[in-house]
Short mmCIF file of N, CA and C in Angstrom, two decimals:
data_model
loop_
_atom_site.label_atom_id
_atom_site.label_comp_id
_atom_site.label_asym_id
_atom_site.label_seq_id
_atom_site.Cartn_x
_atom_site.Cartn_y
_atom_site.Cartn_z
N UNK S 1 42.10 119.79 73.51
CA UNK S 1 42.29 120.06 71.63
C UNK S 1 41.26 120.55 71.48
N UNK S 2 41.23 121.75 71.19
CA UNK S 2 39.39 122.30 70.52
C UNK S 2 39.02 122.34 69.15
N UNK S 3 37.88 121.66 69.21
CA UNK S 3 37.54 121.26 67.45
C UNK S 3 36.83 122.59 67.08
N UNK S 4 36.52 122.67 66.02
CA UNK S 4 36.35 123.59 64.80
C UNK S 4 34.84 123.60 64.05
N UNK S 5 34.14 124.32 63.33
CA UNK S 5 32.86 124.21 62.37
C UNK S 5 33.34 125.24 61.96
N UNK S 6 33.38 124.91 60.17
CA UNK S 6 33.77 126.16 59.47
C UNK S 6 32.14 125.71 58.10
N UNK S 7 32.62 126.69 57.51
CA UNK S 7 31.81 127.60 56.29
C UNK S 7 32.64 127.97 55.32
N UNK S 8 32.76 127.37 54.62
CA UNK S 8 34.04 127.71 52.89
C UNK S 8 32.90 128.59 52.01
N UNK S 9 33.29 129.36 51.39
CA UNK S 9 32.25 129.87 50.57
C UNK S 9 32.64 129.31 49.21
N UNK S 10 32.32 128.43 48.10
CA UNK S 10 33.32 127.83 47.32
C UNK S 10 32.82 128.58 46.32
N UNK S 11 33.17 128.32 44.79
CA UNK S 11 33.07 128.24 43.71
C UNK S 11 31.79 128.41 43.02
N UNK S 12 30.83 129.38 42.91
CA UNK S 12 30.02 129.27 42.90
C UNK S 12 28.92 129.64 43.36
N UNK S 13 29.61 130.61 44.72
CA UNK S 13 28.10 130.80 45.55
C UNK S 13 27.90 130.06 46.37
N UNK S 14 28.32 128.55 46.62
CA UNK S 14 28.07 127.53 46.92
C UNK S 14 28.64 127.12 48.55
N UNK S 15 27.99 126.91 49.29
CA UNK S 15 28.71 126.52 50.88
C UNK S 15 29.19 125.09 51.18
N UNK S 16 30.39 125.20 51.43
CA UNK S 16 31.05 123.88 52.35
C UNK S 16 30.82 123.66 54.16
N UNK S 17 29.82 122.89 54.80
CA UNK S 17 30.17 122.90 55.99
C UNK S 17 31.77 121.80 56.22
N UNK S 18 32.29 122.14 57.17
CA UNK S 18 32.72 121.02 57.33
C UNK S 18 33.34 120.85 59.37
N UNK S 19 34.37 120.11 59.82
CA UNK S 19 35.06 120.23 60.92
C UNK S 19 36.49 119.71 61.42
N UNK S 20 36.68 120.99 61.80
CA UNK S 20 38.18 119.82 61.77
C UNK S 20 38.35 120.67 63.42
N UNK S 21 39.90 120.07 63.41
CA UNK S 21 40.96 120.69 64.29
C UNK S 21 42.06 121.84 64.57
N UNK S 22 42.82 122.66 63.14
CA UNK S 22 43.49 122.64 62.21
C UNK S 22 42.78 123.54 61.11
N UNK S 23 42.09 124.50 60.76
CA UNK S 23 41.00 125.25 60.18
C UNK S 23 42.13 125.12 59.27
N UNK S 24 42.75 125.97 59.23
CA UNK S 24 43.70 126.76 58.07
C UNK S 24 44.03 125.20 57.15
N UNK S 25 44.73 124.08 58.03
CA UNK S 25 45.62 123.14 57.53
C UNK S 25 44.30 122.37 56.63
N UNK S 26 42.79 122.04 56.96
CA UNK S 26 42.09 121.53 56.58
C UNK S 26 41.39 122.74 55.35
N UNK S 27 41.76 123.74 55.45
CA UNK S 27 41.35 124.52 54.34
C UNK S 27 42.33 124.46 53.23
N UNK S 28 43.78 124.42 53.08
CA UNK S 28 44.56 124.30 52.72
C UNK S 28 45.02 122.61 51.86
N UNK S 29 44.07 121.36 52.68
CA UNK S 29 43.82 120.49 52.03
C UNK S 29 42.69 120.49 51.12
N UNK S 30 41.98 121.48 51.27
CA UNK S 30 40.72 121.20 50.30
C UNK S 30 41.00 122.17 48.96
N UNK S 31 42.05 123.60 49.32
CA UNK S 31 41.79 123.88 48.36
C UNK S 31 42.97 123.30 46.84
N UNK S 32 43.60 122.03 48.28
CA UNK S 32 44.83 121.23 47.20
C UNK S 32 43.80 120.28 46.58
N UNK S 33 43.01 119.76 46.31
CA UNK S 33 42.00 118.95 46.08
C UNK S 33 41.67 117.36 47.12
N UNK S 34 42.19 118.04 48.58
CA UNK S 34 42.57 116.36 48.98
C UNK S 34 41.53 116.54 50.31
N UNK S 35 40.43 117.18 50.00
CA UNK S 35 39.30 117.70 51.34
C UNK S 35 37.84 116.64 50.66
N UNK S 36 37.11 117.37 50.89
CA UNK S 36 36.21 116.50 50.94
C UNK S 36 35.76 116.55 48.65
N UNK S 37 34.91 114.87 48.66
CA UNK S 37 34.06 115.60 47.27
C UNK S 37 33.66 116.59 46.57
N UNK S 38 33.42 117.20 47.77
CA UNK S 38 32.32 118.45 47.47
C UNK S 38 33.48 119.48 46.47
N UNK S 39 34.55 119.89 47.86
CA UNK S 39 35.27 120.93 47.56
C UNK S 39 36.29 120.40 46.30
N UNK S 40 36.24 119.57 45.50
CA UNK S 40 36.84 118.97 44.69
C UNK S 40 36.21 120.12 43.25
N UNK S 41 34.98 119.65 43.21
CA UNK S 41 34.12 119.92 42.53
C UNK S 41 34.12 121.26 42.17
N UNK S 42 33.70 121.74 43.89
CA UNK S 42 34.08 123.29 43.55
C UNK S 42 34.33 124.12 44.90
N UNK S 43 36.02 124.82 44.21
CA UNK S 43 37.17 125.33 44.31
C UNK S 43 36.47 125.94 45.55
N UNK S 44 36.97 125.47 46.63
CA UNK S 44 36.74 126.61 47.71
C UNK S 44 37.11 127.95 47.64
N UNK S 45 36.65 128.94 47.77
CA UNK S 45 37.27 130.48 47.86
C UNK S 45 38.00 130.90 49.07
N UNK S 46 36.80 130.87 49.89
CA UNK S 46 37.04 131.88 51.36
C UNK S 46 36.57 131.14 52.57
N UNK S 47 37.20 131.28 53.21
CA UNK S 47 36.72 130.58 54.98
C UNK S 47 35.93 131.50 55.67
N UNK S 48 34.40 131.56 55.87
CA UNK S 48 33.45 132.53 55.93
C UNK S 48 32.79 132.57 57.52
N UNK S 49 33.19 131.50 58.03
CA UNK S 49 32.03 131.09 59.15
C UNK S 49 33.05 129.97 59.79
N UNK S 50 33.36 130.58 61.25
CA UNK S 50 34.15 129.21 62.37
C UNK S 50 33.23 129.42 63.20
N UNK S 51 33.36 128.79 64.84
CA UNK S 51 32.83 128.16 65.27
C UNK S 51 32.99 126.83 66.35
N UNK S 52 34.09 127.59 67.52
CA UNK S 52 34.41 126.63 68.69
C UNK S 52 33.99 125.97 69.72
N UNK S 53 34.51 124.82 69.22
CA UNK S 53 33.66 123.48 70.50
C UNK S 53 34.70 122.66 71.54
N UNK S 54 34.39 122.52 72.98
CA UNK S 54 35.55 121.78 73.02
C UNK S 54 35.31 120.70 73.15
N UNK S 55 34.95 119.80 72.21
CA UNK S 55 34.71 118.11 71.77
C UNK S 55 34.57 118.24 70.65
N UNK S 56 34.56 116.71 69.99
CA UNK S 56 34.62 116.60 68.70
C UNK S 56 32.70 116.21 68.16
N UNK S 57 32.71 115.48 69.54
CA UNK S 57 30.74 115.89 69.36
C UNK S 57 30.46 116.76 68.79
N UNK S 58 30.11 117.56 70.45
CA UNK S 58 29.50 119.01 69.79
C UNK S 58 29.94 119.66 68.55
N UNK S 59 31.25 119.41 67.88
CA UNK S 59 31.62 119.55 66.87
C UNK S 59 30.77 119.22 65.50
N UNK S 60 30.25 117.88 65.51
CA UNK S 60 30.17 117.36 64.45
C UNK S 60 28.62 117.27 65.01
N UNK S 61 28.25 117.33 66.37
CA UNK S 61 26.87 117.49 66.07
C UNK S 61 26.21 119.23 64.93
N UNK S 62 27.03 119.79 65.78
CA UNK S 62 26.57 121.13 65.05
C UNK S 62 27.43 121.39 63.15
N UNK S 63 27.95 120.50 62.99
CA UNK S 63 27.97 120.42 61.70
C UNK S 63 26.87 120.07 60.91
N UNK S 64 26.46 118.78 61.62
CA UNK S 64 24.93 118.24 60.75
C UNK S 64 24.22 118.86 60.74
N UNK S 65 23.69 119.43 62.06
CA UNK S 65 22.75 120.33 62.29
C UNK S 65 22.63 121.61 60.82
N UNK S 66 23.93 122.18 60.78
CA UNK S 66 24.58 123.14 59.71
C UNK S 66 23.72 123.38 58.36
N UNK S 67 24.39 121.67 58.67
CA UNK S 67 24.06 120.82 56.85
C UNK S 67 23.08 120.60 56.34
N UNK S 68 21.54 121.20 57.25
CA UNK S 68 20.45 121.04 57.30
C UNK S 68 19.88 122.00 56.90
N UNK S 69 20.60 123.62 57.06
CA UNK S 69 20.09 124.63 56.75
C UNK S 69 19.85 124.66 55.36
N UNK S 70 19.52 125.74 54.84
CA UNK S 70 19.28 125.82 53.21
C UNK S 70 20.32 126.84 52.89
N UNK S 71 20.47 127.65 51.45
CA UNK S 71 21.84 128.05 51.57
C UNK S 71 21.46 129.54 52.25
N UNK S 72 20.08 129.93 52.39
CA UNK S 72 19.72 131.57 52.57
C UNK S 72 19.43 131.33 53.88
N UNK S 73 20.07 130.06 54.61
CA UNK S 73 19.71 130.10 55.89
C UNK S 73 21.12 130.07 56.61
N UNK S 74 21.89 129.73 55.68
CA UNK S 74 23.60 130.08 56.39
C UNK S 74 24.29 131.26 55.93
N UNK S 75 23.77 131.74 54.86
CA UNK S 75 23.74 132.96 54.17
C UNK S 75 24.01 133.76 55.51
N UNK S 76 22.10 133.81 55.88
CA UNK S 76 21.98 134.25 57.24
C UNK S 76 22.74 134.24 58.83
N UNK S 77 23.48 132.74 58.94
CA UNK S 77 23.85 132.74 59.83
C UNK S 77 25.91 133.76 59.52
N UNK S 78 26.00 133.41 58.25
CA UNK S 78 26.97 133.85 58.13
C UNK S 78 27.06 135.47 58.32
N UNK S 79 25.98 136.11 58.23
CA UNK S 79 25.75 137.45 57.88
C UNK S 79 25.81 138.09 59.41
N UNK S 80 25.62 136.94 60.73
CA UNK S 80 25.14 137.26 61.54
C UNK S 80 26.50 137.55 62.72
N UNK S 81 27.36 136.48 61.65
CA UNK S 81 28.97 137.34 62.81
C UNK S 81 29.86 137.30 61.23
N UNK S 82 29.57 138.43 60.74
CA UNK S 82 30.26 139.06 59.99
C UNK S 82 31.38 139.59 60.59
N UNK S 83 31.89 139.72 61.92
CA UNK S 83 32.64 140.35 62.23
C UNK S 83 34.12 139.40 61.78
N UNK S 84 33.84 138.36 61.77
CA UNK S 84 34.78 136.64 61.06
C UNK S 84 36.00 137.46 60.50
N UNK S 85 37.31 137.14 60.87
CA UNK S 85 38.26 137.77 60.15
C UNK S 85 38.95 136.96 59.78
N UNK S 86 39.78 136.69 58.85
CA UNK S 86 40.54 135.44 58.52
C UNK S 86 41.94 135.48 57.20
N UNK S 87 42.77 134.92 57.28
CA UNK S 87 43.76 135.08 56.06
C UNK S 87 43.70 133.83 55.17
N UNK S 88 42.56 133.97 54.86
CA UNK S 88 42.45 132.48 54.30
C UNK S 88 41.56 132.93 53.26
N UNK S 89 41.33 134.00 52.42
CA UNK S 89 40.92 134.80 51.80
C UNK S 89 41.44 133.80 50.32
N UNK S 90 41.18 133.82 49.01
CA UNK S 90 41.59 133.89 48.16
C UNK S 90 40.82 134.57 47.41
N UNK S 91 41.25 134.13 45.73
CA UNK S 91 41.30 135.03 44.36
C UNK S 91 39.31 134.76 44.69
N UNK S 92 38.74 135.85 44.64
CA UNK S 92 37.46 135.77 44.58
C UNK S 92 37.09 135.02 42.86
N UNK S 93 35.98 135.02 42.48
CA UNK S 93 35.00 134.59 41.08
C UNK S 93 35.00 135.77 40.80
#
């Protein structure tokens, strides 16, 4: 089963990066306050980036790499993949 690395745009314009098998389920957990501590403080608004891997270890390595990027570099990464569409959009700020 594939693993995914995802980036969420959160309240205030910040980004949260994580990995999961089922991204939509994980996104809903974040929305309900049962995800990461960060997303309990900064409500996730939209799934803006998704990348697929064939193993959890590869996804975790990529997640760590993305987490080292600054805000502008993450924004650049997201913009390069701007063809990403999702049904998990929620009210924008």
